PDB file of C-alpha atoms in Angstrom:
ATOM      1  CA  ASN A 293      12.753 -15.571  -6.512  1.00  0.00           C
ATOM      2  CA  ALA A 294      13.159 -11.818  -7.105  1.00  0.00           C
ATOM      3  CA  GLY A 295       9.529 -10.852  -6.405  1.00  0.00           C
ATOM      4  CA  VAL A 296       8.714  -7.322  -7.602  1.00  0.00           C
ATOM      5  CA  THR A 297      11.624  -5.381  -9.091  1.00  0.00           C
ATOM      6  CA  GLN A 298      11.514  -1.635  -9.725  1.00  0.00           C
ATOM      7  CA  THR A 299      14.046   0.384 -11.686  1.00  0.00           C
ATOM      8  CA  PRO A 300      15.525   2.892 -11.270  1.00  0.00           C
ATOM      9  CA  LYS A 301      15.738   3.352  -7.491  1.00  0.00           C
ATOM     10  CA  PHE A 302      16.393   7.083  -7.778  1.00  0.00           C
ATOM     11  CA  GLN A 303      15.760   9.593 -10.560  1.00  0.00           C
ATOM     12  CA  VAL A 304      15.956  13.356 -10.987  1.00  0.00           C
ATOM     13  CA  LEU A 305      14.037  14.887 -13.884  1.00  0.00           C
ATOM     14  CA  LYS A 306      13.649  18.391 -15.178  1.00  0.00           C
ATOM     15  CA  THR A 307      10.145  19.783 -15.591  1.00  0.00           C
ATOM     16  CA  GLY A 308       8.741  18.719 -18.938  1.00  0.00           C
ATOM     17  CA  GLN A 309      10.957  15.663 -19.382  1.00  0.00           C
ATOM     18  CA  SER A 310       9.446  12.256 -19.904  1.00  0.00           C
ATOM     19  CA  MET A 311      10.480   8.942 -18.437  1.00  0.00           C
ATOM     20  CA  THR A 312       9.330   5.414 -17.745  1.00  0.00           C
ATOM     21  CA  LEU A 313       9.449   3.722 -14.368  1.00  0.00           C
ATOM     22  CA  GLN A 314       9.925   0.016 -14.812  1.00  0.00           C
ATOM     23  CA  CYS A 315       8.227  -2.718 -12.796  1.00  0.00           C
ATOM     24  CA  ALA A 316       8.657  -6.444 -13.286  1.00  0.00           C
ATOM     25  CA  GLN A 317       7.404  -9.408 -11.259  1.00  0.00           C
ATOM     26  CA  ASP A 318       8.338 -13.063 -11.571  1.00  0.00           C
ATOM     27  CA  MET A 319       5.482 -14.538  -9.526  1.00  0.00           C
ATOM     28  CA  ASN A 320       3.050 -14.871 -12.433  1.00  0.00           C
ATOM     29  CA  HIS A 321       0.597 -12.538 -10.678  1.00  0.00           C
ATOM     30  CA  GLU A 322      -2.223 -11.312 -12.864  1.00  0.00           C
ATOM     31  CA  TYR A 323      -2.864  -8.124 -10.960  1.00  0.00           C
ATOM     32  CA  MET A 324      -0.429  -5.221 -10.749  1.00  0.00           C
ATOM     33  CA  SER A 325      -0.701  -1.668  -9.442  1.00  0.00           C
ATOM     34  CA  TRP A 326       1.214   1.576  -9.144  1.00  0.00           C
ATOM     35  CA  TYR A 327       1.081   3.759  -6.029  1.00  0.00           C
ATOM     36  CA  ARG A 328       2.689   6.994  -5.017  1.00  0.00           C
ATOM     37  CA  GLN A 329       3.593   7.848  -1.445  1.00  0.00           C
ATOM     38  CA  ASP A 330       3.628  11.454  -0.298  1.00  0.00           C
ATOM     39  CA  PRO A 331       4.031  12.839   3.232  1.00  0.00           C
ATOM     40  CA  GLY A 332       0.684  12.950   5.025  1.00  0.00           C
ATOM     41  CA  MET A 333      -1.092  11.370   2.046  1.00  0.00           C
ATOM     42  CA  GLY A 334      -0.284   7.708   2.494  1.00  0.00           C
ATOM     43  CA  LEU A 335      -0.212   5.452  -0.546  1.00  0.00           C
ATOM     44  CA  ARG A 336      -2.449   6.565  -3.386  1.00  0.00           C
ATOM     45  CA  LEU A 337      -3.367   4.310  -6.284  1.00  0.00           C
ATOM     46  CA  ILE A 338      -2.357   5.676  -9.694  1.00  0.00           C
ATOM     47  CA  HIS A 339      -3.239   2.890 -12.161  1.00  0.00           C
ATOM     48  CA  TYR A 340      -3.827  -0.810 -11.943  1.00  0.00           C
ATOM     49  CA  SER A 341      -4.107  -3.815 -14.246  1.00  0.00           C
ATOM     50  CA  VAL A 342      -6.063  -7.043 -13.856  1.00  0.00           C
ATOM     51  CA  GLY A 343      -4.178  -8.821 -16.612  1.00  0.00           C
ATOM     52  CA  ALA A 344      -2.215  -8.418 -19.830  1.00  0.00           C
ATOM     53  CA  GLY A 345      -3.901  -5.902 -22.093  1.00  0.00           C
ATOM     54  CA  ILE A 346      -6.212  -4.543 -19.365  1.00  0.00           C
ATOM     55  CA  THR A 347      -5.554  -1.373 -17.368  1.00  0.00           C
ATOM     56  CA  ASP A 348      -7.700   1.037 -15.384  1.00  0.00           C
ATOM     57  CA  GLN A 349      -7.376   4.285 -13.473  1.00  0.00           C
ATOM     58  CA  GLY A 350      -6.913   4.579  -9.751  1.00  0.00           C
ATOM     59  CA  GLU A 351      -7.319   7.565  -7.431  1.00  0.00           C
ATOM     60  CA  VAL A 352      -4.703   9.869  -8.967  1.00  0.00           C
ATOM     61  CA  PRO A 353      -4.158   8.905 -12.646  1.00  0.00           C
ATOM     62  CA  ASN A 354      -3.597  12.334 -14.202  1.00  0.00           C
ATOM     63  CA  GLY A 355      -0.160  12.820 -15.766  1.00  0.00           C
ATOM     64  CA  TYR A 356       0.591   9.091 -15.918  1.00  0.00           C
ATOM     65  CA  ASN A 357       0.142   6.398 -18.548  1.00  0.00           C
ATOM     66  CA  VAL A 358       0.452   2.648 -18.215  1.00  0.00           C
ATOM     67  CA  SER A 359       0.373  -0.387 -20.467  1.00  0.00           C
ATOM     68  CA  ARG A 360       0.433  -4.128 -19.794  1.00  0.00           C
ATOM     69  CA  SER A 361       1.686  -6.071 -22.782  1.00  0.00           C
ATOM     70  CA  THR A 362       2.933  -9.028 -20.704  1.00  0.00           C
ATOM     71  CA  THR A 363       1.992 -10.556 -17.353  1.00  0.00           C
ATOM     72  CA  GLU A 364       5.455  -9.769 -15.970  1.00  0.00           C
ATOM     73  CA  ASP A 365       5.850  -6.066 -16.783  1.00  0.00           C
ATOM     74  CA  PHE A 366       3.840  -2.992 -15.867  1.00  0.00           C
ATOM     75  CA  PRO A 367       5.690   0.224 -16.790  1.00  0.00           C
ATOM     76  CA  LEU A 368       4.537   3.660 -15.619  1.00  0.00           C
ATOM     77  CA  ARG A 369       5.129   6.575 -17.987  1.00  0.00           C
ATOM     78  CA  LEU A 370       5.371  10.233 -17.099  1.00  0.00           C
ATOM     79  CA  LEU A 371       4.758  12.101 -20.341  1.00  0.00           C
ATOM     80  CA  SER A 372       5.729  15.598 -19.165  1.00  0.00           C
ATOM     81  CA  ALA A 373       7.073  15.624 -15.623  1.00  0.00           C
ATOM     82  CA  ALA A 374       5.877  18.283 -13.174  1.00  0.00           C
ATOM     83  CA  PRO A 375       7.215  19.175  -9.695  1.00  0.00           C
ATOM     84  CA  SER A 376       3.918  17.863  -8.252  1.00  0.00           C
ATOM     85  CA  GLN A 377       5.007  14.407  -9.386  1.00  0.00           C
ATOM     86  CA  THR A 378       7.944  14.417  -6.994  1.00  0.00           C
ATOM     87  CA  SER A 379       7.201  11.367  -4.889  1.00  0.00           C
ATOM     88  CA  VAL A 380       8.157   7.813  -4.043  1.00  0.00           C
ATOM     89  CA  TYR A 381       6.555   5.365  -6.435  1.00  0.00           C
ATOM     90  CA  PHE A 382       5.724   1.768  -5.538  1.00  0.00           C
ATOM     91  CA  CYS A 383       4.701  -1.036  -7.819  1.00  0.00           C
ATOM     92  CA  ALA A 384       2.734  -3.979  -6.413  1.00  0.00           C
ATOM     93  CA  SER A 385       1.517  -7.312  -7.683  1.00  0.00           C
ATOM     94  CA  ILE A 386      -1.387  -9.285  -6.289  1.00  0.00           C
ATOM     95  CA  LEU A 387      -2.438 -12.915  -6.416  1.00  0.00           C
ATOM     96  CA  PRO A 388      -6.015 -13.504  -7.535  1.00  0.00           C
ATOM     97  CA  GLY A 389      -8.431 -14.073  -4.671  1.00  0.00           C
ATOM     98  CA  ASN A 390      -8.115 -10.776  -2.810  1.00  0.00           C
ATOM     99  CA  THR A 391      -4.933 -11.582  -0.996  1.00  0.00           C
ATOM    100  CA  GLU A 392      -1.917  -9.537  -0.055  1.00  0.00           C
ATOM    101  CA  ALA A 393      -0.131  -7.237  -2.451  1.00  0.00           C
ATOM    102  CA  PHE A 394       3.632  -7.660  -2.833  1.00  0.00           C
ATOM    103  CA  PHE A 395       5.489  -4.380  -3.194  1.00  0.00           C
ATOM    104  CA  GLY A 396       8.723  -3.413  -4.872  1.00  0.00           C
ATOM    105  CA  GLN A 397      11.404  -1.380  -3.117  1.00  0.00           C
ATOM    106  CA  GLY A 398      10.237   1.887  -4.629  1.00  0.00           C
ATOM    107  CA  THR A 399      11.534   4.580  -6.987  1.00  0.00           C
ATOM    108  CA  ARG A 400      12.288   7.995  -5.497  1.00  0.00           C
ATOM    109  CA  LEU A 401      11.567  10.592  -8.179  1.00  0.00           C
ATOM    110  CA  THR A 402      12.438  14.262  -7.917  1.00  0.00           C
ATOM    111  CA  VAL A 403      11.214  16.724 -10.537  1.00  0.00           C
ATOM    112  CA  VAL A 404      13.015  20.069 -10.520  1.00  0.00           C
TER     113      VAL A 404
ATOM    114  CA  ASP B 171     -12.400  12.250  -0.309  1.00  0.00           C
ATOM    115  CA  GLN B 172     -10.410   9.874   1.872  1.00  0.00           C
ATOM    116  CA  GLN B 173     -12.159   6.498   1.910  1.00  0.00           C
ATOM    117  CA  VAL B 174      -9.710   4.978   4.398  1.00  0.00           C
ATOM    118  CA  LYS B 175      -8.588   7.097   7.336  1.00  0.00           C
ATOM    119  CA  GLN B 176      -5.951   6.690   9.975  1.00  0.00           C
ATOM    120  CA  ASN B 177      -6.491   9.618  12.276  1.00  0.00           C
ATOM    121  CA  SER B 178      -3.403   9.156  14.426  1.00  0.00           C
ATOM    122  CA  PRO B 179      -0.248  10.152  12.533  1.00  0.00           C
ATOM    123  CA  SER B 180       1.974   8.815  15.295  1.00  0.00           C
ATOM    124  CA  LEU B 181       1.952   6.620  18.395  1.00  0.00           C
ATOM    125  CA  SER B 182       4.598   5.921  21.047  1.00  0.00           C
ATOM    126  CA  VAL B 183       4.442   2.833  23.237  1.00  0.00           C
ATOM    127  CA  GLN B 184       6.739   1.301  25.827  1.00  0.00           C
ATOM    128  CA  GLU B 185       8.355  -2.024  24.981  1.00  0.00           C
ATOM    129  CA  GLY B 186       6.262  -4.923  26.242  1.00  0.00           C
ATOM    130  CA  ARG B 187       3.007  -2.953  26.278  1.00  0.00           C
ATOM    131  CA  ILE B 188       0.147  -3.154  23.799  1.00  0.00           C
ATOM    132  CA  SER B 189       0.096  -1.018  20.645  1.00  0.00           C
ATOM    133  CA  ILE B 190      -3.326  -0.249  19.186  1.00  0.00           C
ATOM    134  CA  LEU B 191      -3.532   1.265  15.733  1.00  0.00           C
ATOM    135  CA  ASN B 192      -6.888   2.379  14.383  1.00  0.00           C
ATOM    136  CA  CYS B 193      -8.405   2.712  10.942  1.00  0.00           C
ATOM    137  CA  ASP B 194     -11.817   3.900   9.727  1.00  0.00           C
ATOM    138  CA  TYR B 195     -13.389   3.486   6.325  1.00  0.00           C
ATOM    139  CA  THR B 196     -16.386   5.030   4.609  1.00  0.00           C
ATOM    140  CA  ASN B 197     -17.106   2.765   1.638  1.00  0.00           C
ATOM    141  CA  SER B 198     -19.574   0.041   2.626  1.00  0.00           C
ATOM    142  CA  MET B 199     -18.503  -1.994  -0.425  1.00  0.00           C
ATOM    143  CA  PHE B 200     -15.130  -2.719   1.176  1.00  0.00           C
ATOM    144  CA  ASP B 201     -15.017  -6.297   2.394  1.00  0.00           C
ATOM    145  CA  TYR B 202     -11.341  -7.136   2.670  1.00  0.00           C
ATOM    146  CA  PHE B 203      -8.880  -5.311   4.882  1.00  0.00           C
ATOM    147  CA  LEU B 204      -5.152  -5.515   5.287  1.00  0.00           C
ATOM    148  CA  TRP B 205      -2.392  -4.038   7.418  1.00  0.00           C
ATOM    149  CA  TYR B 206       1.030  -3.275   6.019  1.00  0.00           C
ATOM    150  CA  LYS B 207       4.245  -2.320   7.758  1.00  0.00           C
ATOM    151  CA  LYS B 208       6.795  -0.035   6.172  1.00  0.00           C
ATOM    152  CA  TYR B 209      10.379   0.679   7.151  1.00  0.00           C
ATOM    153  CA  PRO B 210      12.229   3.691   5.672  1.00  0.00           C
ATOM    154  CA  ALA B 211      13.580   3.186   2.150  1.00  0.00           C
ATOM    155  CA  GLU B 212      11.745  -0.116   1.769  1.00  0.00           C
ATOM    156  CA  GLY B 213       8.488  -1.175   0.174  1.00  0.00           C
ATOM    157  CA  PRO B 214       5.486  -1.953   2.387  1.00  0.00           C
ATOM    158  CA  THR B 215       5.276  -5.547   3.591  1.00  0.00           C
ATOM    159  CA  PHE B 216       2.097  -7.428   4.377  1.00  0.00           C
ATOM    160  CA  LEU B 217       1.318  -8.011   8.026  1.00  0.00           C
ATOM    161  CA  ILE B 218      -2.181  -9.386   8.476  1.00  0.00           C
ATOM    162  CA  SER B 219      -5.583  -9.300   6.812  1.00  0.00           C
ATOM    163  CA  ILE B 220      -9.229  -9.875   7.611  1.00  0.00           C
ATOM    164  CA  SER B 221     -12.290 -10.614   5.552  1.00  0.00           C
ATOM    165  CA  SER B 222     -15.627  -8.999   6.369  1.00  0.00           C
ATOM    166  CA  ILE B 223     -17.072 -12.397   7.275  1.00  0.00           C
ATOM    167  CA  LYS B 224     -14.857 -12.369  10.372  1.00  0.00           C
ATOM    168  CA  ASP B 225     -14.508  -9.918  13.227  1.00  0.00           C
ATOM    169  CA  LYS B 226     -11.081 -11.016  14.422  1.00  0.00           C
ATOM    170  CA  ASN B 227      -7.941 -12.530  12.991  1.00  0.00           C
ATOM    171  CA  GLU B 228      -4.777 -13.409  14.903  1.00  0.00           C
ATOM    172  CA  ASP B 229      -1.242 -14.099  13.802  1.00  0.00           C
ATOM    173  CA  GLY B 230       1.241 -14.392  16.625  1.00  0.00           C
ATOM    174  CA  ARG B 231       1.602 -11.021  18.345  1.00  0.00           C
ATOM    175  CA  PHE B 232      -0.686  -9.337  15.819  1.00  0.00           C
ATOM    176  CA  THR B 233      -4.484  -9.280  15.986  1.00  0.00           C
ATOM    177  CA  VAL B 234      -6.834  -7.361  13.728  1.00  0.00           C
ATOM    178  CA  PHE B 235     -10.372  -6.562  14.863  1.00  0.00           C
ATOM    179  CA  LEU B 236     -13.140  -5.528  12.486  1.00  0.00           C
ATOM    180  CA  ASN B 237     -16.311  -3.703  13.518  1.00  0.00           C
ATOM    181  CA  LYS B 238     -18.412  -3.566  10.363  1.00  0.00           C
ATOM    182  CA  SER B 239     -21.264  -1.559  11.835  1.00  0.00           C
ATOM    183  CA  ALA B 240     -18.828   1.156  12.897  1.00  0.00           C
ATOM    184  CA  LYS B 241     -16.708   0.774   9.737  1.00  0.00           C
ATOM    185  CA  HIS B 242     -13.693   0.523  11.979  1.00  0.00           C
ATOM    186  CA  LEU B 243     -10.732  -1.798  12.267  1.00  0.00           C
ATOM    187  CA  SER B 244      -7.829  -1.913  14.640  1.00  0.00           C
ATOM    188  CA  LEU B 245      -4.474  -3.647  14.846  1.00  0.00           C
ATOM    189  CA  HIS B 246      -3.236  -4.819  18.235  1.00  0.00           C
ATOM    190  CA  ILE B 247       0.404  -5.679  18.779  1.00  0.00           C
ATOM    191  CA  VAL B 248       1.139  -7.519  22.016  1.00  0.00           C
ATOM    192  CA  PRO B 249       3.781  -7.359  23.345  1.00  0.00           C
ATOM    193  CA  SER B 250       5.284  -4.469  21.399  1.00  0.00           C
ATOM    194  CA  GLN B 251       8.969  -4.724  20.514  1.00  0.00           C
ATOM    195  CA  PRO B 252      11.466  -2.066  19.349  1.00  0.00           C
ATOM    196  CA  GLY B 253      11.643  -3.826  15.955  1.00  0.00           C
ATOM    197  CA  ASP B 254       7.954  -3.031  15.499  1.00  0.00           C
ATOM    198  CA  SER B 255       8.840   0.652  15.094  1.00  0.00           C
ATOM    199  CA  ALA B 256       7.685   1.490  11.568  1.00  0.00           C
ATOM    200  CA  VAL B 257       4.857   3.148   9.665  1.00  0.00           C
ATOM    201  CA  TYR B 258       1.682   1.063   9.568  1.00  0.00           C
ATOM    202  CA  PHE B 259      -0.846   1.394   6.769  1.00  0.00           C
ATOM    203  CA  CYS B 260      -4.305  -0.072   6.670  1.00  0.00           C
ATOM    204  CA  ALA B 261      -5.828  -0.871   3.286  1.00  0.00           C
ATOM    205  CA  ALA B 262      -9.244  -1.895   2.042  1.00  0.00           C
ATOM    206  CA  SER B 263     -10.730  -3.361  -1.099  1.00  0.00           C
ATOM    207  CA  ALA B 264     -14.045  -4.555  -2.469  1.00  0.00           C
ATOM    208  CA  SER B 265     -14.436  -8.134  -3.701  1.00  0.00           C
ATOM    209  CA  GLY B 266     -12.866  -8.768  -7.059  1.00  0.00           C
ATOM    210  CA  THR B 267     -11.709  -5.205  -7.625  1.00  0.00           C
ATOM    211  CA  TYR B 268      -8.072  -5.573  -6.535  1.00  0.00           C
ATOM    212  CA  LYS B 269      -8.063  -1.804  -5.996  1.00  0.00           C
ATOM    213  CA  TYR B 270      -6.448  -1.564  -2.595  1.00  0.00           C
ATOM    214  CA  ILE B 271      -7.128   1.845  -1.065  1.00  0.00           C
ATOM    215  CA  PHE B 272      -4.668   2.807   1.635  1.00  0.00           C
ATOM    216  CA  GLY B 273      -4.884   5.056   4.644  1.00  0.00           C
ATOM    217  CA  THR B 274      -2.383   7.795   5.430  1.00  0.00           C
ATOM    218  CA  GLY B 275      -0.370   5.679   7.861  1.00  0.00           C
ATOM    219  CA  THR B 276       0.507   5.745  11.575  1.00  0.00           C
ATOM    220  CA  ARG B 277       4.129   5.964  12.667  1.00  0.00           C
ATOM    221  CA  LEU B 278       4.653   3.630  15.624  1.00  0.00           C
ATOM    222  CA  LYS B 279       7.619   4.099  17.898  1.00  0.00           C
ATOM    223  CA  VAL B 280       8.279   1.413  20.495  1.00  0.00           C
ATOM    224  CA  LEU B 281      10.490   2.708  23.252  1.00  0.00           C
ATOM    225  CA  ALA B 282      12.995   0.353  24.864  1.00  0.00           C
TER     226      ALA B 282
END
């Protein structure tokens, strides 16, 4: 059981480039989320989804897009990367019923 | 505006003693609270949770206390072990939202 898988683990982008961070879970969880972790800021919610075809904004959604075409996948897109998006990104999936969130290993993104 | 606050960025405790990590929240709609532990270069892992219908929940060496009137929760680790050294995040959500809002984290160091 792989749990939550994020790819890539590391990425360096130039300002203005676009890319997609991949997240896949094999636990059949309906709910998935993206967070970013920055020093002194903790984990901040970017976007979340309560099921296939349904997404909503979190605390810091600007500069990011998401889609949820299947239960398993929840990709995060950076349309035009900025240095302020340098961060560690975590994807999480959640069982219904307000229980724990399961996190991936993270993607460390540097925008130069 | 930070809805979940962990005011102590770091804490050092001797092995075998009690570690107490604190968390405050401002949103009265929050009714489910969780603690996560995070080691470097890994995703956060779930530790313990508590629903607002309870004021205490225990799991082995870990106990979470909730004071709803003060909008305060704490995590007690007894006895503390060197392997407990990590960053601890508290998180909160409101029923059915699955939007987990995290605090900024407390780095715990347990000294052998």
